[in-house]
Tab-separated table of C-alpha atoms in Angstrom:
chain	number	residue	atom	x	y	z
A	1	UNK	CA	31.382	-28.649	-63.281
A	2	UNK	CA	32.567	-25.653	-65.295
A	3	UNK	CA	29.799	-23.142	-66.320
A	4	UNK	CA	29.968	-22.020	-70.096
A	5	UNK	CA	30.688	-18.527	-70.802
A	6	UNK	CA	28.910	-16.250	-73.468
A	7	UNK	CA	28.589	-17.520	-76.494
A	8	UNK	CA	30.533	-15.961	-79.536
A	9	UNK	CA	33.536	-18.140	-79.823
A	10	UNK	CA	35.356	-19.997	-82.748
A	11	UNK	CA	35.992	-23.332	-82.700
A	12	UNK	CA	39.331	-22.640	-84.702
A	13	UNK	CA	40.664	-21.322	-81.556
A	14	UNK	CA	40.634	-24.512	-79.344
A	15	UNK	CA	42.761	-25.607	-76.546
A	16	UNK	CA	42.675	-29.422	-74.610
A	17	UNK	CA	43.697	-29.323	-71.469
A	18	UNK	CA	43.873	-32.289	-68.594
A	19	UNK	CA	43.836	-30.914	-65.252
A	20	UNK	CA	42.704	-33.108	-61.736
A	21	UNK	CA	39.946	-31.670	-59.942
A	22	UNK	CA	41.350	-29.478	-57.289
A	23	UNK	CA	42.155	-27.195	-59.809
A	24	UNK	CA	38.937	-26.850	-62.149
A	25	UNK	CA	38.109	-24.082	-59.938
A	26	UNK	CA	41.391	-22.513	-60.789
A	27	UNK	CA	40.863	-22.812	-64.694
A	28	UNK	CA	37.286	-21.337	-64.286
A	29	UNK	CA	38.998	-18.603	-62.470
A	30	UNK	CA	41.530	-17.921	-65.530
A	31	UNK	CA	38.180	-18.198	-67.731
A	32	UNK	CA	37.096	-15.110	-65.837
A	33	UNK	CA	40.295	-12.924	-66.549
A	34	UNK	CA	40.606	-13.849	-69.889
A	35	UNK	CA	40.390	-10.621	-72.307
A	36	UNK	CA	37.937	-11.933	-74.755
A	37	UNK	CA	35.249	-14.759	-74.904
A	38	UNK	CA	36.070	-18.133	-73.555
A	39	UNK	CA	33.484	-20.972	-73.731
A	40	UNK	CA	34.003	-24.789	-72.086
A	41	UNK	CA	32.813	-26.844	-74.872
A	42	UNK	CA	33.480	-30.112	-72.891
A	43	UNK	CA	34.556	-31.043	-69.628
A	44	UNK	CA	34.463	-34.320	-68.745
A	45	UNK	CA	36.107	-36.919	-65.666
A	46	UNK	CA	38.888	-39.149	-66.488
A	47	UNK	CA	40.600	-42.153	-64.602
A	48	UNK	CA	42.023	-40.356	-61.212
A	49	UNK	CA	39.854	-37.781	-61.070
A	50	UNK	CA	41.180	-36.055	-63.852
A	51	UNK	CA	39.108	-33.284	-66.162
A	52	UNK	CA	39.064	-33.671	-69.929
A	53	UNK	CA	38.433	-30.110	-70.646
A	54	UNK	CA	37.961	-28.386	-73.941
A	55	UNK	CA	38.229	-24.745	-74.407
A	56	UNK	CA	37.059	-22.770	-77.035
A	57	UNK	CA	37.735	-18.939	-77.722
A	58	UNK	CA	36.981	-15.325	-79.493
A	59	UNK	CA	39.957	-15.082	-81.218
A	60	UNK	CA	44.118	-15.614	-81.597
A	61	UNK	CA	44.816	-13.558	-79.183
A	62	UNK	CA	42.227	-14.523	-76.618
A	63	UNK	CA	43.207	-18.033	-77.042
A	64	UNK	CA	47.442	-16.963	-76.711
A	65	UNK	CA	46.773	-15.156	-73.551
A	66	UNK	CA	44.435	-18.318	-72.232
A	67	UNK	CA	47.167	-21.039	-72.843
A	68	UNK	CA	49.787	-18.455	-71.400
A	69	UNK	CA	47.621	-18.295	-67.919
A	70	UNK	CA	46.760	-21.606	-67.882
A	71	UNK	CA	50.614	-23.389	-67.818
A	72	UNK	CA	51.533	-20.265	-65.484
A	73	UNK	CA	48.912	-20.157	-63.164
A	74	UNK	CA	48.321	-24.138	-62.948
A	75	UNK	CA	51.783	-25.163	-63.302
A	76	UNK	CA	52.316	-28.914	-62.563
A	77	UNK	CA	48.708	-29.368	-62.100
A	78	UNK	CA	48.286	-29.036	-65.992
A	79	UNK	CA	48.888	-32.152	-67.141
A	80	UNK	CA	48.555	-31.571	-70.725
A	81	UNK	CA	47.101	-28.792	-73.144
A	82	UNK	CA	46.907	-29.397	-77.005
A	83	UNK	CA	45.987	-26.852	-79.370
A	84	UNK	CA	43.145	-28.693	-81.448
A	85	UNK	CA	43.400	-26.901	-84.745
A	86	UNK	CA	46.907	-28.551	-85.453
A	87	UNK	CA	46.579	-31.989	-83.769
A	88	UNK	CA	43.479	-32.353	-85.824
A	89	UNK	CA	46.046	-31.094	-88.919
A	90	UNK	CA	48.388	-33.138	-87.772
A	91	UNK	CA	46.275	-36.492	-88.905
A	92	UNK	CA	46.218	-35.694	-92.343
A	93	UNK	CA	42.264	-35.962	-91.632
A	94	UNK	CA	41.363	-38.391	-93.932
A	95	UNK	CA	43.196	-41.898	-95.025
A	96	UNK	CA	43.234	-44.489	-97.604
A	97	UNK	CA	40.952	-48.028	-97.112
A	98	UNK	CA	41.927	-51.321	-98.250
A	99	UNK	CA	39.191	-52.496	-100.176
A	100	UNK	CA	39.909	-56.020	-101.587
A	101	UNK	CA	40.797	-58.862	-99.496
A	102	UNK	CA	44.552	-59.385	-97.732
A	103	UNK	CA	43.485	-62.394	-95.856
A	104	UNK	CA	45.015	-65.126	-96.488
A	105	UNK	CA	47.543	-66.061	-99.158
A	106	UNK	CA	45.386	-66.908	-102.190
A	107	UNK	CA	43.634	-63.285	-101.389
A	108	UNK	CA	47.428	-61.872	-101.983
A	109	UNK	CA	47.719	-64.029	-105.055
A	110	UNK	CA	44.890	-62.050	-106.712
A	111	UNK	CA	46.666	-58.977	-106.316
A	112	UNK	CA	50.195	-60.244	-107.528
A	113	UNK	CA	51.593	-59.516	-111.138
A	114	UNK	CA	50.114	-62.508	-113.165
A	115	UNK	CA	46.531	-61.585	-112.114
A	116	UNK	CA	47.120	-57.948	-112.732
A	117	UNK	CA	48.105	-58.879	-116.208
A	118	UNK	CA	45.245	-60.694	-116.962
A	119	UNK	CA	43.033	-58.061	-116.393
A	120	UNK	CA	45.268	-55.117	-118.152
A	121	UNK	CA	45.493	-57.541	-121.181
A	122	UNK	CA	41.781	-57.500	-120.951
A	123	UNK	CA	41.469	-53.677	-120.742
A	124	UNK	CA	43.818	-52.844	-123.318
A	125	UNK	CA	41.333	-54.986	-125.476
A	126	UNK	CA	38.575	-53.472	-123.804
A	127	UNK	CA	39.055	-49.864	-122.476
A	128	UNK	CA	35.358	-49.434	-122.236
A	129	UNK	CA	35.363	-51.751	-118.801
A	130	UNK	CA	38.194	-49.440	-116.992
A	131	UNK	CA	35.905	-48.445	-114.556
A	132	UNK	CA	34.663	-52.129	-114.344
A	133	UNK	CA	37.472	-53.715	-113.142
A	134	UNK	CA	39.177	-50.447	-110.891
A	135	UNK	CA	38.000	-48.658	-108.356
A	136	UNK	CA	38.229	-45.454	-110.927
A	137	UNK	CA	34.775	-44.475	-111.045
A	138	UNK	CA	34.599	-43.278	-107.549
A	139	UNK	CA	37.843	-41.899	-107.286
A	140	UNK	CA	37.887	-38.100	-107.593
A	141	UNK	CA	41.337	-35.794	-107.574
A	142	UNK	CA	40.710	-32.583	-105.319
A	143	UNK	CA	43.410	-29.821	-106.608
A	144	UNK	CA	44.749	-26.895	-105.963
A	145	UNK	CA	47.457	-24.553	-107.577
A	146	UNK	CA	47.544	-23.076	-104.171
A	147	UNK	CA	46.779	-19.728	-105.890
A	148	UNK	CA	43.749	-18.807	-103.602
A	149	UNK	CA	43.748	-20.368	-100.415
A	150	UNK	CA	41.255	-18.689	-97.878
A	151	UNK	CA	42.427	-15.215	-98.303
A	152	UNK	CA	45.981	-15.539	-98.660
A	153	UNK	CA	48.200	-14.449	-101.571
A	154	UNK	CA	49.693	-16.932	-103.782
A	155	UNK	CA	51.575	-19.876	-101.646
A	156	UNK	CA	53.546	-23.033	-101.952
A	157	UNK	CA	51.557	-25.878	-102.874
A	158	UNK	CA	52.200	-28.051	-99.809
A	159	UNK	CA	51.451	-24.770	-97.560
A	160	UNK	CA	47.706	-25.356	-98.964
A	161	UNK	CA	47.682	-29.110	-98.281
A	162	UNK	CA	45.257	-28.503	-94.834
A	163	UNK	CA	42.825	-26.520	-96.421
A	164	UNK	CA	42.509	-29.268	-99.204
A	165	UNK	CA	42.600	-31.979	-96.817
A	166	UNK	CA	39.689	-30.331	-95.096
A	167	UNK	CA	37.915	-30.022	-98.431
A	168	UNK	CA	38.467	-33.706	-99.442
A	169	UNK	CA	36.586	-34.591	-95.684
A	170	UNK	CA	33.516	-32.665	-96.019
A	171	UNK	CA	33.062	-33.883	-100.064
A	172	UNK	CA	33.760	-37.475	-98.765
A	173	UNK	CA	31.220	-37.536	-95.989
A	174	UNK	CA	29.078	-35.845	-98.403
A	175	UNK	CA	29.295	-38.143	-101.302
A	176	UNK	CA	30.698	-41.605	-100.244
A	177	UNK	CA	33.050	-40.941	-102.825
A	178	UNK	CA	37.375	-41.542	-102.628
A	179	UNK	CA	38.537	-37.911	-102.535
A	180	UNK	CA	42.194	-37.658	-102.882
A	181	UNK	CA	43.941	-34.047	-102.110
A	182	UNK	CA	46.511	-32.976	-104.262
A	183	UNK	CA	47.999	-29.549	-103.846
A	184	UNK	CA	50.119	-29.060	-107.316
A	185	UNK	CA	53.229	-27.346	-107.847
A	186	UNK	CA	52.666	-25.333	-110.978
A	187	UNK	CA	53.870	-22.437	-112.934
A	188	UNK	CA	50.416	-20.903	-114.504
A	189	UNK	CA	47.556	-22.060	-115.504
A	190	UNK	CA	48.377	-23.886	-118.952
A	191	UNK	CA	50.442	-25.912	-116.574
A	192	UNK	CA	47.659	-26.577	-114.201
A	193	UNK	CA	45.369	-27.967	-116.972
A	194	UNK	CA	48.675	-30.286	-118.225
A	195	UNK	CA	48.161	-31.981	-114.799
A	196	UNK	CA	44.274	-32.239	-114.799
A	197	UNK	CA	44.847	-34.130	-118.453
A	198	UNK	CA	47.760	-36.131	-116.862
A	199	UNK	CA	45.560	-37.365	-114.081
A	200	UNK	CA	42.527	-38.147	-116.328
A	201	UNK	CA	42.999	-41.923	-116.458
A	202	UNK	CA	43.029	-42.428	-112.801
A	203	UNK	CA	40.541	-40.623	-111.456
A	204	UNK	CA	36.436	-40.138	-112.318
A	205	UNK	CA	36.496	-36.278	-112.168
A	206	UNK	CA	38.810	-33.729	-111.013
A	207	UNK	CA	37.377	-30.726	-108.596
A	208	UNK	CA	39.421	-27.772	-108.537
A	209	UNK	CA	39.203	-26.106	-105.046
A	210	UNK	CA	41.240	-23.239	-103.665
A	211	UNK	CA	42.336	-21.958	-107.301
A	212	UNK	CA	42.228	-18.295	-108.782
A	213	UNK	CA	39.022	-17.993	-110.960
A	214	UNK	CA	41.610	-17.017	-113.325
A	215	UNK	CA	43.362	-20.496	-113.639
A	216	UNK	CA	40.237	-22.138	-113.289
A	217	UNK	CA	38.639	-20.498	-116.578
A	218	UNK	CA	41.571	-21.554	-118.460
A	219	UNK	CA	42.175	-24.577	-117.401
A	220	UNK	CA	38.442	-25.408	-118.212
A	221	UNK	CA	38.891	-23.753	-121.746
A	222	UNK	CA	41.747	-25.790	-122.366
A	223	UNK	CA	40.407	-29.264	-120.985
A	224	UNK	CA	38.382	-31.548	-123.099
A	225	UNK	CA	35.161	-32.135	-121.499
A	226	UNK	CA	34.531	-35.242	-122.893
A	227	UNK	CA	37.976	-36.947	-121.842
A	228	UNK	CA	37.787	-35.724	-118.356
A	229	UNK	CA	35.097	-34.284	-115.768
A	230	UNK	CA	36.342	-31.063	-114.104
A	231	UNK	CA	34.474	-29.129	-111.805
A	232	UNK	CA	35.413	-26.465	-109.015
A	233	UNK	CA	34.136	-24.987	-105.904
A	234	UNK	CA	33.181	-21.753	-107.669
A	235	UNK	CA	31.308	-22.478	-110.334
A	236	UNK	CA	29.964	-25.821	-109.452
A	237	UNK	CA	30.351	-24.477	-105.889
A	238	UNK	CA	29.445	-21.186	-104.729
A	239	UNK	CA	27.718	-19.483	-107.584
A	240	UNK	CA	24.947	-22.249	-107.494
A	241	UNK	CA	24.643	-21.623	-103.556
A	242	UNK	CA	24.449	-17.911	-103.920
A	243	UNK	CA	21.772	-18.337	-106.743
A	244	UNK	CA	19.701	-20.123	-104.516
A	245	UNK	CA	20.129	-17.585	-101.729
A	246	UNK	CA	19.736	-14.872	-103.385
A	247	UNK	CA	16.032	-16.578	-105.316
A	248	UNK	CA	15.217	-16.890	-101.538
A	249	UNK	CA	16.341	-13.633	-100.247
A	250	UNK	CA	13.779	-11.903	-102.914
A	251	UNK	CA	11.025	-14.107	-102.335
A	252	UNK	CA	11.546	-13.772	-98.496
A	253	UNK	CA	10.699	-10.070	-99.106
A	254	UNK	CA	7.906	-10.505	-101.588
A	255	UNK	CA	9.728	-9.572	-104.395
A	256	UNK	CA	9.072	-11.002	-108.233
A	257	UNK	CA	12.420	-11.750	-109.050
A	258	UNK	CA	11.556	-10.494	-112.817
A	259	UNK	CA	11.182	-7.129	-111.636
A	260	UNK	CA	14.148	-7.365	-108.948
A	261	UNK	CA	17.241	-4.997	-108.835
A	262	UNK	CA	20.428	-6.959	-108.323
A	263	UNK	CA	23.825	-5.361	-107.810
A	264	UNK	CA	26.223	-7.936	-108.011
A	265	UNK	CA	29.868	-6.486	-106.590
A	266	UNK	CA	33.309	-7.771	-108.033
A	267	UNK	CA	31.530	-10.054	-110.310
A	268	UNK	CA	34.962	-11.415	-111.504
A	269	UNK	CA	34.914	-13.471	-108.533
A	270	UNK	CA	32.031	-15.255	-109.348
A	271	UNK	CA	32.812	-17.490	-112.235
A	272	UNK	CA	29.551	-17.986	-113.869
A	273	UNK	CA	26.559	-16.678	-110.961
A	274	UNK	CA	25.595	-13.628	-113.254
A	275	UNK	CA	24.907	-15.842	-115.570
A	276	UNK	CA	23.117	-18.239	-113.251
A	277	UNK	CA	21.046	-15.052	-111.686
A	278	UNK	CA	20.126	-14.339	-115.315
A	279	UNK	CA	18.821	-17.849	-116.301
A	280	UNK	CA	16.993	-17.655	-112.829
A	281	UNK	CA	14.990	-14.959	-114.371
A	282	UNK	CA	16.439	-12.129	-112.238
A	283	UNK	CA	15.483	-9.301	-114.898
A	284	UNK	CA	18.027	-6.304	-113.744
A	285	UNK	CA	21.325	-7.169	-112.805
A	286	UNK	CA	24.026	-4.553	-112.341
A	287	UNK	CA	27.996	-5.690	-112.679
A	288	UNK	CA	29.589	-3.403	-109.913
A	289	UNK	CA	33.300	-3.188	-110.252
A	290	UNK	CA	34.602	-1.210	-106.697
A	291	UNK	CA	38.316	-0.932	-107.692
A	292	UNK	CA	36.988	1.115	-110.622
A	293	UNK	CA	34.446	2.756	-109.134
A	294	UNK	CA	34.813	3.373	-105.800
A	295	UNK	CA	32.239	2.533	-103.160
A	296	UNK	CA	30.274	6.150	-103.289
A	297	UNK	CA	28.592	4.953	-106.527
A	298	UNK	CA	26.887	1.614	-104.942
A	299	UNK	CA	26.172	3.969	-102.247
A	300	UNK	CA	23.908	6.648	-104.349
A	301	UNK	CA	21.960	3.923	-106.283
A	302	UNK	CA	20.865	1.707	-102.998
A	303	UNK	CA	17.451	3.762	-103.083
A	304	UNK	CA	17.044	1.627	-106.049
A	305	UNK	CA	18.080	-1.960	-105.099
A	306	UNK	CA	16.653	-5.069	-103.854
A	307	UNK	CA	19.592	-6.734	-103.216
A	308	UNK	CA	23.282	-6.454	-103.143
A	309	UNK	CA	25.672	-9.939	-103.826
A	310	UNK	CA	28.991	-9.356	-102.126
A	311	UNK	CA	31.659	-11.014	-103.580
A	312	UNK	CA	34.022	-9.333	-101.889
A	313	UNK	CA	33.518	-8.377	-98.523
A	314	UNK	CA	31.964	-4.822	-98.264
A	315	UNK	CA	33.644	-3.364	-95.326
A	316	UNK	CA	30.722	-0.522	-95.375
A	317	UNK	CA	27.763	-2.004	-97.311
A	318	UNK	CA	24.758	0.545	-97.836
A	319	UNK	CA	22.249	0.968	-95.313
A	320	UNK	CA	19.141	-0.120	-95.415
A	321	UNK	CA	19.686	-2.930	-98.402
A	322	UNK	CA	19.701	-6.797	-98.167
A	323	UNK	CA	23.238	-8.025	-98.456
A	324	UNK	CA	23.579	-11.540	-99.262
A	325	UNK	CA	27.654	-12.021	-97.917
A	326	UNK	CA	29.441	-14.701	-100.004
A	327	UNK	CA	32.923	-13.866	-98.905
A	328	UNK	CA	32.841	-14.011	-95.007
A	329	UNK	CA	36.314	-12.658	-92.702
A	330	UNK	CA	35.490	-15.300	-90.242
A	331	UNK	CA	32.812	-17.719	-92.010
A	332	UNK	CA	30.400	-19.422	-89.260
A	333	UNK	CA	31.218	-22.676	-88.281
A	334	UNK	CA	30.700	-25.873	-91.383
A	335	UNK	CA	27.207	-26.760	-89.665
A	336	UNK	CA	25.886	-23.496	-89.032
A	337	UNK	CA	26.787	-21.937	-92.117
A	338	UNK	CA	22.964	-21.119	-93.115
A	339	UNK	CA	23.082	-17.459	-93.519
A	340	UNK	CA	25.591	-17.691	-96.633
A	341	UNK	CA	26.504	-19.508	-99.513
A	342	UNK	CA	28.859	-21.939	-99.055
A	343	UNK	CA	30.799	-23.836	-101.781
A	344	UNK	CA	29.460	-27.105	-100.245
A	345	UNK	CA	26.208	-26.484	-100.588
A	346	UNK	CA	25.995	-27.369	-103.684
A	347	UNK	CA	29.227	-29.099	-104.831
A	348	UNK	CA	28.781	-32.357	-103.209
A	349	UNK	CA	25.603	-32.780	-105.399
A	350	UNK	CA	26.699	-32.129	-108.249
A	351	UNK	CA	29.908	-34.096	-108.195
A	352	UNK	CA	27.975	-36.853	-107.692
A	353	UNK	CA	25.814	-36.200	-110.728
A	354	UNK	CA	29.100	-35.940	-112.523
A	355	UNK	CA	29.653	-38.733	-111.537
A	356	UNK	CA	26.862	-40.977	-112.060
A	357	UNK	CA	26.147	-39.757	-115.720
A	358	UNK	CA	29.664	-39.653	-116.506
A	359	UNK	CA	28.497	-36.247	-117.988
A	360	UNK	CA	30.029	-32.824	-117.921
A	361	UNK	CA	27.984	-30.230	-115.255
A	362	UNK	CA	26.126	-28.079	-117.732
A	363	UNK	CA	24.596	-24.622	-117.044
A	364	UNK	CA	21.035	-26.307	-116.835
A	365	UNK	CA	22.229	-28.588	-114.104
A	366	UNK	CA	23.576	-25.847	-112.183
A	367	UNK	CA	20.596	-23.849	-112.159
A	368	UNK	CA	18.060	-27.069	-111.142
A	369	UNK	CA	20.688	-27.558	-108.440
A	370	UNK	CA	19.927	-24.141	-107.528
A	371	UNK	CA	16.711	-24.324	-107.077
A	372	UNK	CA	16.893	-28.250	-105.167
A	373	UNK	CA	19.042	-25.615	-102.296
A	374	UNK	CA	16.461	-22.462	-102.760
A	375	UNK	CA	13.531	-25.273	-102.095
A	376	UNK	CA	15.441	-27.435	-99.230
A	377	UNK	CA	15.871	-24.391	-97.301
A	378	UNK	CA	13.517	-24.098	-93.688
A	379	UNK	CA	11.172	-21.293	-93.747
A	380	UNK	CA	12.606	-18.128	-93.592
A	381	UNK	CA	16.360	-19.437	-94.477
A	382	UNK	CA	18.445	-18.552	-97.176
A	383	UNK	CA	20.064	-21.874	-97.413
A	384	UNK	CA	19.309	-25.028	-96.194
A	385	UNK	CA	21.806	-26.565	-93.253
A	386	UNK	CA	25.038	-27.883	-94.865
A	387	UNK	CA	24.180	-30.903	-92.621
A	388	UNK	CA	20.984	-31.793	-94.005
A	389	UNK	CA	20.461	-35.454	-94.541
A	390	UNK	CA	18.926	-35.067	-97.984
A	391	UNK	CA	20.890	-32.103	-99.299
A	392	UNK	CA	23.166	-33.810	-101.224
A	393	UNK	CA	20.941	-36.410	-102.852
A	394	UNK	CA	18.321	-33.858	-104.036
A	395	UNK	CA	21.181	-31.719	-105.911
A	396	UNK	CA	22.340	-34.864	-107.110
A	397	UNK	CA	18.785	-35.727	-108.755
A	398	UNK	CA	18.165	-32.635	-109.538
A	399	UNK	CA	21.065	-32.093	-111.484
A	400	UNK	CA	21.131	-35.143	-112.926
A	401	UNK	CA	17.568	-34.812	-113.909
A	402	UNK	CA	18.590	-31.919	-115.913
A	403	UNK	CA	21.810	-33.326	-117.560
A	404	UNK	CA	19.898	-36.515	-118.861
A	405	UNK	CA	16.745	-34.418	-119.979
A	406	UNK	CA	18.012	-33.969	-123.635
A	407	UNK	CA	19.277	-37.794	-124.304
């Protein structure tokens, strides 16, 4: 059995190898020589004594060195080597499932043109029955125009597909809905709004991810909320989670939100975050543009501040002031992301609420979701773990109560 190296690795830099038992000690030697940190995530003996080993590195540089060193030093003893990130991406990450029975000829006939004609004729006369007699009510369009994919510049739509597929997997697992990843090639936010309108007949809701906030705002303004439910990963994800984390950060320091002094750095990135912070009762919020004012002015007022919410990734945040980071250069693994807000803290619950009620998400629903997140955090934590078993249900229930309160 190999001995794991110290922690500090990132599963995004992972390799799976198969070697004979006699080569395990040589693998251990390669790990010891690595220029960075490498840990053994798994070591499983297989048929004929061959070992399946998964190695996690701390960076692309370390992984590149590790792969070359293993090939050079093991030679023919390296039966197999596979970069797990690309292996996972090549699966497509999720697939459609047939719900209708197709076992017998009778089953297949129920999917034929004559059967479809009967249902379509009925829906033409009773359009409100569409969700009853189709799968639209559980189908979500996960849309991006590739204008803000991770930290990249705008890119070709198809290049964004791996990131959208990953988000689709997380949303589908959390909600149980059928989430379809749809990167679209558009020539601006107005075209994006047209795409959303064109997709409306086939989906219960559209969720914008990896899309620039300016495009999101334009699309929201152009789309009729009554005809198509539209959510996004900024307003219905990041902003809600950041509000919850800010509330808990102030509570942890026994600071009354009504008397708290909060600085929001680069507020344009946060969508309606400033509005949510006000709704949460935070009494003094400074919207700070680092491009216009530079960083020195921020440091000058640090001693008068209770919390800095960093939306841009400050290289040198003020010393001595709690900083809530929403944009990390290297985000923690999915299940360990409890120290900073992530869109997936709130987005699954709000999508569930929107689809359940057939109502657009309101500011009141976002605030209710933020409080639900704050309440489900463990003592001393800013947010609950993303794999909290009650998280999606709790957020959805809080949002549904807010959406239906005035009915």
